[in-house]
Tab-separated table of N, CA and C in Angstrom:
chain	number	residue	atom	x	y	z
A	1421	UNK	N	19.809	4.470	17.411
A	1421	UNK	CA	18.694	4.520	16.496
A	1421	UNK	C	17.409	4.459	17.316
A	1422	UNK	N	16.528	5.393	17.091
A	1422	UNK	CA	15.275	5.378	17.839
A	1422	UNK	C	14.170	4.770	16.980
A	1423	UNK	N	13.151	4.256	17.651
A	1423	UNK	CA	12.007	3.644	16.979
A	1423	UNK	C	10.745	4.354	17.449
A	1424	UNK	N	9.958	4.825	16.477
A	1424	UNK	CA	8.690	5.481	16.778
A	1424	UNK	C	7.553	4.690	16.150
A	1425	UNK	N	6.498	4.479	16.896
A	1425	UNK	CA	5.325	3.774	16.380
A	1425	UNK	C	4.360	4.772	15.736
A	1426	UNK	N	4.819	5.350	14.646
A	1426	UNK	CA	4.013	6.312	13.900
A	1426	UNK	C	4.454	6.317	12.441
A	1427	UNK	N	3.686	7.002	11.605
A	1427	UNK	CA	4.013	7.086	10.179
A	1427	UNK	C	5.227	7.990	9.979
A	1428	UNK	N	6.037	7.672	8.965
A	1428	UNK	CA	7.203	8.528	8.687
A	1428	UNK	C	6.762	9.852	8.061
A	1429	UNK	N	7.627	10.854	8.070
A	1429	UNK	CA	7.252	12.161	7.520
A	1429	UNK	C	6.974	12.135	6.013
A	1430	UNK	N	7.384	11.108	5.305
A	1430	UNK	CA	7.197	11.027	3.850
A	1430	UNK	C	6.128	9.986	3.479
A	1431	UNK	N	5.257	9.656	4.408
A	1431	UNK	CA	4.270	8.596	4.187
A	1431	UNK	C	3.377	8.868	2.975
A	1432	UNK	N	2.848	10.049	2.866
A	1432	UNK	CA	1.955	10.373	1.740
A	1432	UNK	C	2.700	10.336	0.412
A	1433	UNK	N	3.935	10.794	0.408
A	1433	UNK	CA	4.741	10.803	-0.812
A	1433	UNK	C	5.030	9.382	-1.306
A	1434	UNK	N	5.181	8.456	-0.375
A	1434	UNK	CA	5.417	7.051	-0.744
A	1434	UNK	C	4.255	6.525	-1.566
A	1435	UNK	N	3.059	6.771	-1.109
A	1435	UNK	CA	1.861	6.314	-1.832
A	1435	UNK	C	1.699	7.068	-3.152
A	1436	UNK	N	2.000	8.338	-3.142
A	1436	UNK	CA	1.893	9.140	-4.366
A	1436	UNK	C	2.879	8.670	-5.433
A	1437	UNK	N	3.983	8.037	-5.025
A	1437	UNK	CA	4.996	7.541	-5.963
A	1437	UNK	C	4.612	6.187	-6.564
A	1438	UNK	N	3.415	5.682	-6.212
A	1438	UNK	CA	2.950	4.421	-6.788
A	1438	UNK	C	3.330	3.190	-5.998
A	1439	UNK	N	3.848	3.385	-4.820
A	1439	UNK	CA	4.182	2.252	-3.963
A	1439	UNK	C	2.971	1.928	-3.095
A	1440	UNK	N	2.844	0.671	-2.711
A	1440	UNK	CA	1.708	0.245	-1.892
A	1440	UNK	C	2.198	-0.616	-0.733
A	1441	UNK	N	2.856	-0.003	0.243
A	1441	UNK	CA	3.356	-0.787	1.373
A	1441	UNK	C	2.220	-1.384	2.200
A	1442	UNK	N	2.505	-2.522	2.820
A	1442	UNK	CA	1.517	-3.168	3.680
A	1442	UNK	C	1.364	-2.379	4.977
A	1443	UNK	N	0.363	-2.733	5.744
A	1443	UNK	CA	0.136	-2.078	7.033
A	1443	UNK	C	1.276	-2.333	8.019
A	1444	UNK	N	2.032	-3.389	7.795
A	1444	UNK	CA	3.145	-3.721	8.681
A	1444	UNK	C	4.481	-3.167	8.210
A	1445	UNK	N	4.476	-2.348	7.169
A	1445	UNK	CA	5.729	-1.803	6.627
A	1445	UNK	C	6.425	-0.943	7.679
A	1446	UNK	N	7.748	-0.972	7.596
A	1446	UNK	CA	8.607	-0.212	8.496
A	1446	UNK	C	9.487	0.672	7.627
A	1447	UNK	N	9.800	1.866	8.108
A	1447	UNK	CA	10.513	2.856	7.311
A	1447	UNK	C	11.679	3.424	8.105
A	1448	UNK	N	12.758	3.722	7.405
A	1448	UNK	CA	13.878	4.430	8.019
A	1448	UNK	C	13.909	5.844	7.458
A	1449	UNK	N	14.024	6.792	8.333
A	1449	UNK	CA	14.153	8.197	7.931
A	1449	UNK	C	15.149	8.835	8.878
A	1450	UNK	N	16.324	9.138	8.348
A	1450	UNK	CA	17.384	9.681	9.199
A	1450	UNK	C	17.816	8.638	10.213
A	1451	UNK	N	17.840	9.013	11.471
A	1451	UNK	CA	18.272	8.091	12.521
A	1451	UNK	C	17.096	7.438	13.235
A	1452	UNK	N	15.932	7.408	12.555
A	1452	UNK	CA	14.717	6.892	13.172
A	1452	UNK	C	14.084	5.801	12.321
A	1453	UNK	N	13.642	4.747	12.992
A	1453	UNK	CA	12.829	3.716	12.349
A	1453	UNK	C	11.385	4.019	12.716
A	1454	UNK	N	10.547	4.140	11.693
A	1454	UNK	CA	9.117	4.385	11.890
A	1454	UNK	C	8.376	3.070	11.729
A	1455	UNK	N	7.558	2.761	12.716
A	1455	UNK	CA	6.837	1.504	12.801
A	1455	UNK	C	5.354	1.794	13.033
A	1456	UNK	N	4.637	2.243	11.972
A	1456	UNK	CA	3.249	2.658	12.163
A	1456	UNK	C	2.334	1.565	12.712
A	1457	UNK	N	2.635	0.309	12.393
A	1457	UNK	CA	1.808	-0.797	12.876
A	1457	UNK	C	2.069	-1.170	14.319
A	1458	UNK	N	3.187	-0.675	14.865
A	1458	UNK	CA	3.513	-0.924	16.259
A	1458	UNK	C	3.916	-2.361	16.576
A	1459	UNK	N	4.231	-3.135	15.552
A	1459	UNK	CA	4.593	-4.536	15.807
A	1459	UNK	C	6.026	-4.634	16.328
A	1460	UNK	N	6.342	-5.785	16.914
A	1460	UNK	CA	7.715	-6.024	17.343
A	1460	UNK	C	8.596	-6.139	16.103
A	1461	UNK	N	9.757	-5.509	16.142
A	1461	UNK	CA	10.653	-5.506	14.986
A	1461	UNK	C	11.785	-6.495	15.243
A	1462	UNK	N	11.897	-7.538	14.401
A	1462	UNK	CA	12.990	-8.498	14.578
A	1462	UNK	C	14.353	-7.847	14.323
A	1463	UNK	N	15.391	-8.428	14.919
A	1463	UNK	CA	16.756	-7.910	14.761
A	1463	UNK	C	17.173	-7.826	13.296
A	1464	UNK	N	16.804	-8.833	12.504
A	1464	UNK	CA	17.213	-8.828	11.095
A	1464	UNK	C	16.549	-7.693	10.319
A	1465	UNK	N	15.349	-7.298	10.723
A	1465	UNK	CA	14.673	-6.167	10.077
A	1465	UNK	C	15.323	-4.858	10.503
A	1466	UNK	N	15.749	-4.782	11.740
A	1466	UNK	CA	16.473	-3.594	12.192
A	1466	UNK	C	17.768	-3.458	11.394
A	1467	UNK	N	18.444	-4.567	11.118
A	1467	UNK	CA	19.662	-4.521	10.298
A	1467	UNK	C	19.349	-3.965	8.912
A	1468	UNK	N	18.204	-4.358	8.341
A	1468	UNK	CA	17.762	-3.856	7.040
A	1468	UNK	C	17.574	-2.331	7.114
A	1469	UNK	N	16.863	-1.874	8.121
A	1469	UNK	CA	16.569	-0.444	8.248
A	1469	UNK	C	17.828	0.363	8.579
A	1470	UNK	N	18.747	-0.207	9.351
A	1470	UNK	CA	20.010	0.478	9.627
A	1470	UNK	C	20.803	0.683	8.337
A	1471	UNK	N	20.663	-0.242	7.399
A	1471	UNK	CA	21.314	-0.086	6.096
A	1471	UNK	C	20.771	1.159	5.403
A	1472	UNK	N	19.452	1.340	5.454
A	1472	UNK	CA	18.860	2.542	4.844
A	1472	UNK	C	19.336	3.811	5.543
A	1473	UNK	N	19.484	3.769	6.847
A	1473	UNK	CA	20.000	4.947	7.572
A	1473	UNK	C	21.401	5.290	7.089
A	1474	UNK	N	22.232	4.268	6.912
A	1474	UNK	CA	23.594	4.485	6.402
A	1474	UNK	C	23.532	5.033	4.983
A	1475	UNK	N	22.657	4.477	4.145
A	1475	UNK	CA	22.517	4.932	2.757
A	1475	UNK	C	22.111	6.409	2.713
A	1476	UNK	N	21.261	6.821	3.636
A	1476	UNK	CA	20.751	8.192	3.637
A	1476	UNK	C	21.807	9.203	4.060
A	1477	UNK	N	22.777	8.762	4.821
A	1477	UNK	CA	23.825	9.667	5.270
A	1477	UNK	C	23.262	10.841	6.037
A	1478	UNK	N	23.782	12.018	5.761
A	1478	UNK	CA	23.356	13.230	6.463
A	1478	UNK	C	22.182	13.933	5.788
A	1479	UNK	N	21.658	13.347	4.706
A	1479	UNK	CA	20.604	14.026	3.963
A	1479	UNK	C	19.469	13.074	3.586
A	1480	UNK	N	18.654	12.685	4.570
A	1480	UNK	CA	17.562	11.761	4.265
A	1480	UNK	C	16.554	12.334	3.262
A	1481	UNK	N	16.373	13.648	3.253
A	1481	UNK	CA	15.432	14.250	2.296
A	1481	UNK	C	15.876	13.999	0.859
A	1482	UNK	N	17.168	14.181	0.585
A	1482	UNK	CA	17.678	13.950	-0.775
A	1482	UNK	C	17.574	12.476	-1.144
A	1483	UNK	N	17.919	11.587	-0.199
A	1483	UNK	CA	17.841	10.145	-0.470
A	1483	UNK	C	16.404	9.739	-0.763
A	1484	UNK	N	15.471	10.176	0.073
A	1484	UNK	CA	14.072	9.828	-0.140
A	1484	UNK	C	13.546	10.421	-1.442
A	1485	UNK	N	13.982	11.622	-1.793
A	1485	UNK	CA	13.557	12.212	-3.065
A	1485	UNK	C	13.971	11.342	-4.233
A	1486	UNK	N	15.210	10.903	-4.225
A	1486	UNK	CA	15.682	10.031	-5.303
A	1486	UNK	C	15.007	8.660	-5.241
A	1487	UNK	N	14.838	8.125	-4.044
A	1487	UNK	CA	14.201	6.823	-3.835
A	1487	UNK	C	12.785	6.817	-4.428
A	1488	UNK	N	12.065	7.894	-4.223
A	1488	UNK	CA	10.686	7.971	-4.714
A	1488	UNK	C	10.611	8.256	-6.207
A	1489	UNK	N	11.566	9.005	-6.735
A	1489	UNK	CA	11.551	9.386	-8.150
A	1489	UNK	C	12.203	8.368	-9.079
A	1490	UNK	N	13.175	7.634	-8.592
A	1490	UNK	CA	13.980	6.743	-9.429
A	1490	UNK	C	13.762	5.291	-8.986
A	1491	UNK	N	12.913	4.582	-9.695
A	1491	UNK	CA	12.564	3.223	-9.286
A	1491	UNK	C	13.763	2.272	-9.318
A	1492	UNK	N	14.724	2.516	-10.181
A	1492	UNK	CA	15.906	1.652	-10.247
A	1492	UNK	C	16.816	1.880	-9.050
A	1493	UNK	N	16.947	3.132	-8.649
A	1493	UNK	CA	17.680	3.461	-7.422
A	1493	UNK	C	17.005	2.780	-6.235
A	1494	UNK	N	15.673	2.876	-6.174
A	1494	UNK	CA	14.896	2.271	-5.094
A	1494	UNK	C	15.184	0.776	-4.989
A	1495	UNK	N	15.122	0.076	-6.103
A	1495	UNK	CA	15.349	-1.371	-6.093
A	1495	UNK	C	16.775	-1.693	-5.689
A	1496	UNK	N	17.737	-0.916	-6.173
A	1496	UNK	CA	19.134	-1.135	-5.802
A	1496	UNK	C	19.336	-0.955	-4.299
A	1497	UNK	N	18.761	0.105	-3.742
A	1497	UNK	CA	18.906	0.377	-2.311
A	1497	UNK	C	18.231	-0.710	-1.478
A	1498	UNK	N	17.061	-1.140	-1.906
A	1498	UNK	CA	16.360	-2.203	-1.180
A	1498	UNK	C	17.091	-3.534	-1.298
A	1499	UNK	N	17.616	-3.841	-2.475
A	1499	UNK	CA	18.356	-5.096	-2.649
A	1499	UNK	C	19.560	-5.130	-1.715
A	1500	UNK	N	20.249	-3.999	-1.585
A	1500	UNK	CA	21.382	-3.931	-0.658
A	1500	UNK	C	20.919	-4.174	0.778
A	1501	UNK	N	19.811	-3.557	1.166
A	1501	UNK	CA	19.298	-3.727	2.530
A	1501	UNK	C	18.819	-5.160	2.766
A	1502	UNK	N	18.167	-5.747	1.771
A	1502	UNK	CA	17.752	-7.144	1.909
A	1502	UNK	C	18.959	-8.072	1.987
A	1503	UNK	N	20.032	-7.764	1.277
A	1503	UNK	CA	21.244	-8.577	1.338
A	1503	UNK	C	21.840	-8.541	2.749
A	1504	UNK	N	21.877	-7.364	3.358
A	1504	UNK	CA	22.360	-7.240	4.737
A	1504	UNK	C	21.459	-8.040	5.671
A	1505	UNK	N	20.167	-7.928	5.479
A	1505	UNK	CA	19.205	-8.653	6.298
A	1505	UNK	C	19.390	-10.170	6.132
A	1506	UNK	N	19.581	-10.608	4.897
A	1506	UNK	CA	19.762	-12.027	4.622
A	1506	UNK	C	21.051	-12.546	5.265
A	1507	UNK	N	22.127	-11.786	5.171
A	1507	UNK	CA	23.386	-12.188	5.816
A	1507	UNK	C	23.199	-12.324	7.332
A	1508	UNK	N	22.456	-11.409	7.904
A	1508	UNK	CA	22.172	-11.444	9.338
A	1508	UNK	C	21.434	-12.734	9.683
A	1509	UNK	N	20.428	-13.061	8.905
A	1509	UNK	CA	19.644	-14.280	9.127
A	1509	UNK	C	20.518	-15.522	8.975
A	1510	UNK	N	21.404	-15.510	7.997
A	1510	UNK	CA	22.263	-16.672	7.724
A	1510	UNK	C	23.250	-16.950	8.851
A	1511	UNK	N	23.483	-15.979	9.708
A	1511	UNK	CA	24.344	-16.220	10.871
A	1511	UNK	C	23.673	-17.179	11.847
A	1512	UNK	N	22.340	-17.230	11.815
A	1512	UNK	CA	21.587	-18.060	12.754
A	1512	UNK	C	21.004	-19.311	12.100
A	1513	UNK	N	20.690	-19.221	10.822
A	1513	UNK	CA	20.071	-20.345	10.119
A	1513	UNK	C	21.093	-20.950	9.168
A	1514	UNK	N	21.381	-22.214	9.373
A	1514	UNK	CA	22.408	-22.890	8.568
A	1514	UNK	C	21.808	-23.798	7.492
A	1515	UNK	N	20.545	-24.160	7.608
A	1515	UNK	CA	19.907	-25.050	6.640
A	1515	UNK	C	19.754	-24.356	5.284
A	1516	UNK	N	20.367	-24.924	4.249
A	1516	UNK	CA	20.350	-24.309	2.904
A	1516	UNK	C	18.936	-24.154	2.359
A	1517	UNK	N	18.093	-25.142	2.570
A	1517	UNK	CA	16.725	-25.067	2.047
A	1517	UNK	C	15.931	-23.960	2.727
A	1518	UNK	N	16.109	-23.834	4.015
A	1518	UNK	CA	15.426	-22.776	4.758
A	1518	UNK	C	15.932	-21.398	4.321
A	1519	UNK	N	17.240	-21.288	4.129
A	1519	UNK	CA	17.818	-20.028	3.646
A	1519	UNK	C	17.257	-19.667	2.270
A	1520	UNK	N	17.189	-20.661	1.398
A	1520	UNK	CA	16.686	-20.401	0.046
A	1520	UNK	C	15.229	-19.942	0.085
A	1521	UNK	N	14.431	-20.541	0.947
A	1521	UNK	CA	13.028	-20.119	1.089
A	1521	UNK	C	12.949	-18.672	1.573
A	1522	UNK	N	13.780	-18.320	2.526
A	1522	UNK	CA	13.803	-16.950	3.046
A	1522	UNK	C	14.198	-15.977	1.940
A	1523	UNK	N	15.210	-16.333	1.169
A	1523	UNK	CA	15.648	-15.469	0.072
A	1523	UNK	C	14.543	-15.318	-0.975
A	1524	UNK	N	13.837	-16.395	-1.274
A	1524	UNK	CA	12.704	-16.305	-2.208
A	1524	UNK	C	11.603	-15.401	-1.639
A	1525	UNK	N	11.348	-15.497	-0.347
A	1525	UNK	CA	10.333	-14.640	0.277
A	1525	UNK	C	10.733	-13.167	0.175
A	1526	UNK	N	12.006	-12.875	0.417
A	1526	UNK	CA	12.490	-11.494	0.298
A	1526	UNK	C	12.338	-10.999	-1.136
A	1527	UNK	N	12.682	-11.840	-2.098
A	1527	UNK	CA	12.568	-11.459	-3.512
A	1527	UNK	C	11.111	-11.210	-3.888
A	1528	UNK	N	10.219	-12.007	-3.336
A	1528	UNK	CA	8.792	-11.820	-3.612
A	1528	UNK	C	8.332	-10.450	-3.110
A	1529	UNK	N	8.797	-10.065	-1.937
A	1529	UNK	CA	8.427	-8.749	-1.393
A	1529	UNK	C	9.042	-7.636	-2.230
A	1530	UNK	N	10.314	-7.783	-2.607
A	1530	UNK	CA	10.986	-6.756	-3.408
A	1530	UNK	C	10.310	-6.577	-4.765
A	1531	UNK	N	9.711	-7.621	-5.287
A	1531	UNK	CA	9.050	-7.548	-6.597
A	1531	UNK	C	7.567	-7.188	-6.491
A	1532	UNK	N	7.093	-6.911	-5.304
A	1532	UNK	CA	5.660	-6.672	-5.062
A	1532	UNK	C	5.274	-5.194	-5.203
A	1533	UNK	N	3.974	-4.920	-5.099
A	1533	UNK	CA	3.510	-3.528	-5.120
A	1533	UNK	C	4.075	-2.671	-3.975
A	1534	UNK	N	4.567	-3.324	-2.930
A	1534	UNK	CA	5.188	-2.579	-1.828
A	1534	UNK	C	6.220	-1.601	-2.368
A	1535	UNK	N	6.998	-2.048	-3.364
A	1535	UNK	CA	8.052	-1.226	-3.953
A	1535	UNK	C	7.714	-0.784	-5.367
A	1536	UNK	N	6.467	-0.921	-5.767
A	1536	UNK	CA	6.037	-0.434	-7.072
A	1536	UNK	C	6.061	-1.463	-8.192
A	1537	UNK	N	6.236	-2.747	-7.860
A	1537	UNK	CA	6.250	-3.825	-8.865
A	1537	UNK	C	7.207	-3.516	-10.014
A	1538	UNK	N	8.411	-3.122	-9.676
A	1538	UNK	CA	9.401	-2.671	-10.648
A	1538	UNK	C	10.200	-3.828	-11.253
A	1539	UNK	N	10.368	-4.899	-10.517
A	1539	UNK	CA	11.275	-5.981	-10.882
A	1539	UNK	C	10.536	-7.312	-10.714
A	1540	UNK	N	10.887	-8.284	-11.514
A	1540	UNK	CA	10.312	-9.612	-11.371
A	1540	UNK	C	10.926	-10.343	-10.186
A	1541	UNK	N	10.233	-11.373	-9.701
A	1541	UNK	CA	10.685	-12.101	-8.524
A	1541	UNK	C	12.029	-12.799	-8.763
A	1542	UNK	N	12.217	-13.403	-9.915
A	1542	UNK	CA	13.477	-14.100	-10.180
A	1542	UNK	C	14.640	-13.115	-10.283
A	1543	UNK	N	14.397	-11.979	-10.927
A	1543	UNK	CA	15.444	-10.958	-11.021
A	1543	UNK	C	15.758	-10.395	-9.636
A	1544	UNK	N	14.737	-10.215	-8.802
A	1544	UNK	CA	14.953	-9.725	-7.437
A	1544	UNK	C	15.770	-10.731	-6.631
A	1545	UNK	N	15.452	-12.003	-6.782
A	1545	UNK	CA	16.199	-13.071	-6.106
A	1545	UNK	C	17.675	-12.992	-6.493
A	1546	UNK	N	17.940	-12.910	-7.785
A	1546	UNK	CA	19.321	-12.858	-8.278
A	1546	UNK	C	20.051	-11.612	-7.779
A	1547	UNK	N	19.360	-10.476	-7.762
A	1547	UNK	CA	19.978	-9.224	-7.332
A	1547	UNK	C	20.343	-9.264	-5.850
A	1548	UNK	N	19.429	-9.730	-5.015
A	1548	UNK	CA	19.724	-9.823	-3.589
A	1548	UNK	C	20.886	-10.790	-3.357
A	1549	UNK	N	20.825	-11.932	-4.019
A	1549	UNK	CA	21.882	-12.943	-3.857
A	1549	UNK	C	23.231	-12.387	-4.292
A	1550	UNK	N	23.255	-11.651	-5.381
A	1550	UNK	CA	24.493	-11.038	-5.886
A	1550	UNK	C	25.071	-10.059	-4.861
A	1551	UNK	N	24.197	-9.302	-4.203
A	1551	UNK	CA	24.658	-8.298	-3.251
A	1551	UNK	C	25.085	-8.893	-1.909
A	1552	UNK	N	24.798	-10.176	-1.686
A	1552	UNK	CA	25.244	-10.818	-0.442
A	1552	UNK	C	26.701	-11.238	-0.530
A	1553	UNK	N	27.279	-11.200	-1.708
A	1553	UNK	CA	28.678	-11.635	-1.875
A	1553	UNK	C	29.652	-10.577	-1.425
């Protein structure tokens, strides 16, 4: 998997779809992680983005088309990626309270304008937790 410190090829379409990613957002497109902010990417975030690469299969254009058009598909795909990321984190962090805080933080992001404010924070928390099983 290669990492490029530039915007992904679908950057404008993301904004046009009503999403408002932060300046530090990272994107997977095909076999590439796009990191426009150029920040260091933690291993657990790479695990999240690798999940999107797997989800996209051999046709990232079709996946991104559906991701941008179907907000429920988008949330489902992100919840799966956050679940993988959370499992990765849980391999290193054993404290239940710390894990719960991390899961709440992930749910807050999933319910934010980054992904179009499609789902509430509590529902996002439950969905990510369900997908970790």
